[in-house]
Short mmCIF file of C-alpha atoms in Angstrom, two decimals:
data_model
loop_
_atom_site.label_atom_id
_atom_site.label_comp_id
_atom_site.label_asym_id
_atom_site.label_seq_id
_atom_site.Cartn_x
_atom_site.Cartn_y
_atom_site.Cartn_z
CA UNK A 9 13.79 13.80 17.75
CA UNK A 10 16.68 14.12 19.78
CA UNK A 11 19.48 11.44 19.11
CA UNK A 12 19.47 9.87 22.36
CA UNK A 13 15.87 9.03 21.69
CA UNK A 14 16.31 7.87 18.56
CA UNK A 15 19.04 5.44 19.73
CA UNK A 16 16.27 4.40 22.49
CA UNK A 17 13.45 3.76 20.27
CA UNK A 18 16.16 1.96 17.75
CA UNK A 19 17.37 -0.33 20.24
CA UNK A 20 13.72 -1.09 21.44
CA UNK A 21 12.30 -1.74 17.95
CA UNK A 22 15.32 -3.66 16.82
CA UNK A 23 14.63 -6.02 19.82
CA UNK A 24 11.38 -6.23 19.38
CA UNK A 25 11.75 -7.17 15.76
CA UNK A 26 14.02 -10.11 17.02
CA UNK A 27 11.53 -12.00 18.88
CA UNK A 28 8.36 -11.60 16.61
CA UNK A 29 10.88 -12.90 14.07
CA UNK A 30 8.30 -11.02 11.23
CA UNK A 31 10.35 -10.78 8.37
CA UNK A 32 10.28 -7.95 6.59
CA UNK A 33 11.53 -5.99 10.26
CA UNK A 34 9.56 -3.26 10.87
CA UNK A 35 10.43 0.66 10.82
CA UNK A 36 9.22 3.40 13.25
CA UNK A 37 8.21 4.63 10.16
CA UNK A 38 5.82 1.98 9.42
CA UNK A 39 4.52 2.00 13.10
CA UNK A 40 3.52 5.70 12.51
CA UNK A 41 2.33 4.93 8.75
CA UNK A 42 -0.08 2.12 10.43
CA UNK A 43 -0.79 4.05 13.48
CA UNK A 44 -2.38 7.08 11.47
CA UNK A 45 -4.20 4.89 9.29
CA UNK A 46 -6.04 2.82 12.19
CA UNK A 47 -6.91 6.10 13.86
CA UNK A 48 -8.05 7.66 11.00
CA UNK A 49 -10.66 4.72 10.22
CA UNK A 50 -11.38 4.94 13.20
CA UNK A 51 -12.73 8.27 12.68
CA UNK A 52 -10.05 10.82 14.36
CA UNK A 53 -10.23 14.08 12.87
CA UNK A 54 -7.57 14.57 10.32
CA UNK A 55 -6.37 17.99 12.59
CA UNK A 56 -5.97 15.90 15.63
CA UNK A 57 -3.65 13.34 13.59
CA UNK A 58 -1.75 16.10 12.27
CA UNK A 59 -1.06 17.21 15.71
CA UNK A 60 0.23 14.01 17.28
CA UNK A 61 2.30 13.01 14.03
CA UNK A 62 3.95 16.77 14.58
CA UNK A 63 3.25 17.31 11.03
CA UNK A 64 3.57 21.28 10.15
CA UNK A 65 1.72 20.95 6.76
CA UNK A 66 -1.79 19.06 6.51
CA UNK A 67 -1.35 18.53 2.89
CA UNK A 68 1.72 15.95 4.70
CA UNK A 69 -1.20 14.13 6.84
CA UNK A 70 -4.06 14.03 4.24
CA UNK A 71 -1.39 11.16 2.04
CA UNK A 72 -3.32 9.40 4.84
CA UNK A 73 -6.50 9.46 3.51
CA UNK A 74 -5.50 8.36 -0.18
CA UNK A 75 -4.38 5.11 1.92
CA UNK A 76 -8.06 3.82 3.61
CA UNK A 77 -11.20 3.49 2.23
CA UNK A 78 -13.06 2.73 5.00
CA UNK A 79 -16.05 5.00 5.36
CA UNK A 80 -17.02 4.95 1.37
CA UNK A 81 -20.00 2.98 1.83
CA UNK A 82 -21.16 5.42 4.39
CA UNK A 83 -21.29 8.40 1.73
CA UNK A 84 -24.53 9.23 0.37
CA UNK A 85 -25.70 11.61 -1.83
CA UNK A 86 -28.32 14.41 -1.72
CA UNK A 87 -29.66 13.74 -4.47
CA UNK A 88 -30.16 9.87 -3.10
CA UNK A 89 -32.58 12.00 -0.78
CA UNK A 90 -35.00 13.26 -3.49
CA UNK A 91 -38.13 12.02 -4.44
CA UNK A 92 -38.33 12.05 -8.46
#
């Protein structure tokens, strides 16, 4: 990011941060952290997060799915399927 932008988004989260008045302040970081994980439950392909987080390596994206589990209850098994 270039370092004008940086100084932008700085300014605009530390204001921001001063009138919610949540304590602990928040980070871009943990905007982007929350902002993966919410599109991810929401069932965004993994790829497509990769792409907007401007991650190179997916291995660096898929620390998202370790986070949610969301979605477990939907996975069933074949073998649920057959009649024994």
């Amino acid at each position: 990011m270039p370092p004008k932008w940086k100084a932008i988004y700085d300014t605009m989260l530390s204001q921001a941060n001063e009138k919610s008045k949540i304590n602990p302040a928040a980070t871009i970081h943990a905007l982007r952290h929350g902002f993966a994980t919410h599109v991810l439950e929401k069932g965004v392909d993994l790829r497509y997060i990769q792409e907007l987080l401007g991650h190179e390596s997916s291995k660096t994206t898929e620390i998202y799915t370790h986070i949610t589990k969301k979605g477990w209850d939907k996975i069933k098994s074949p073998l649920d399927d057959l009649d024994i």
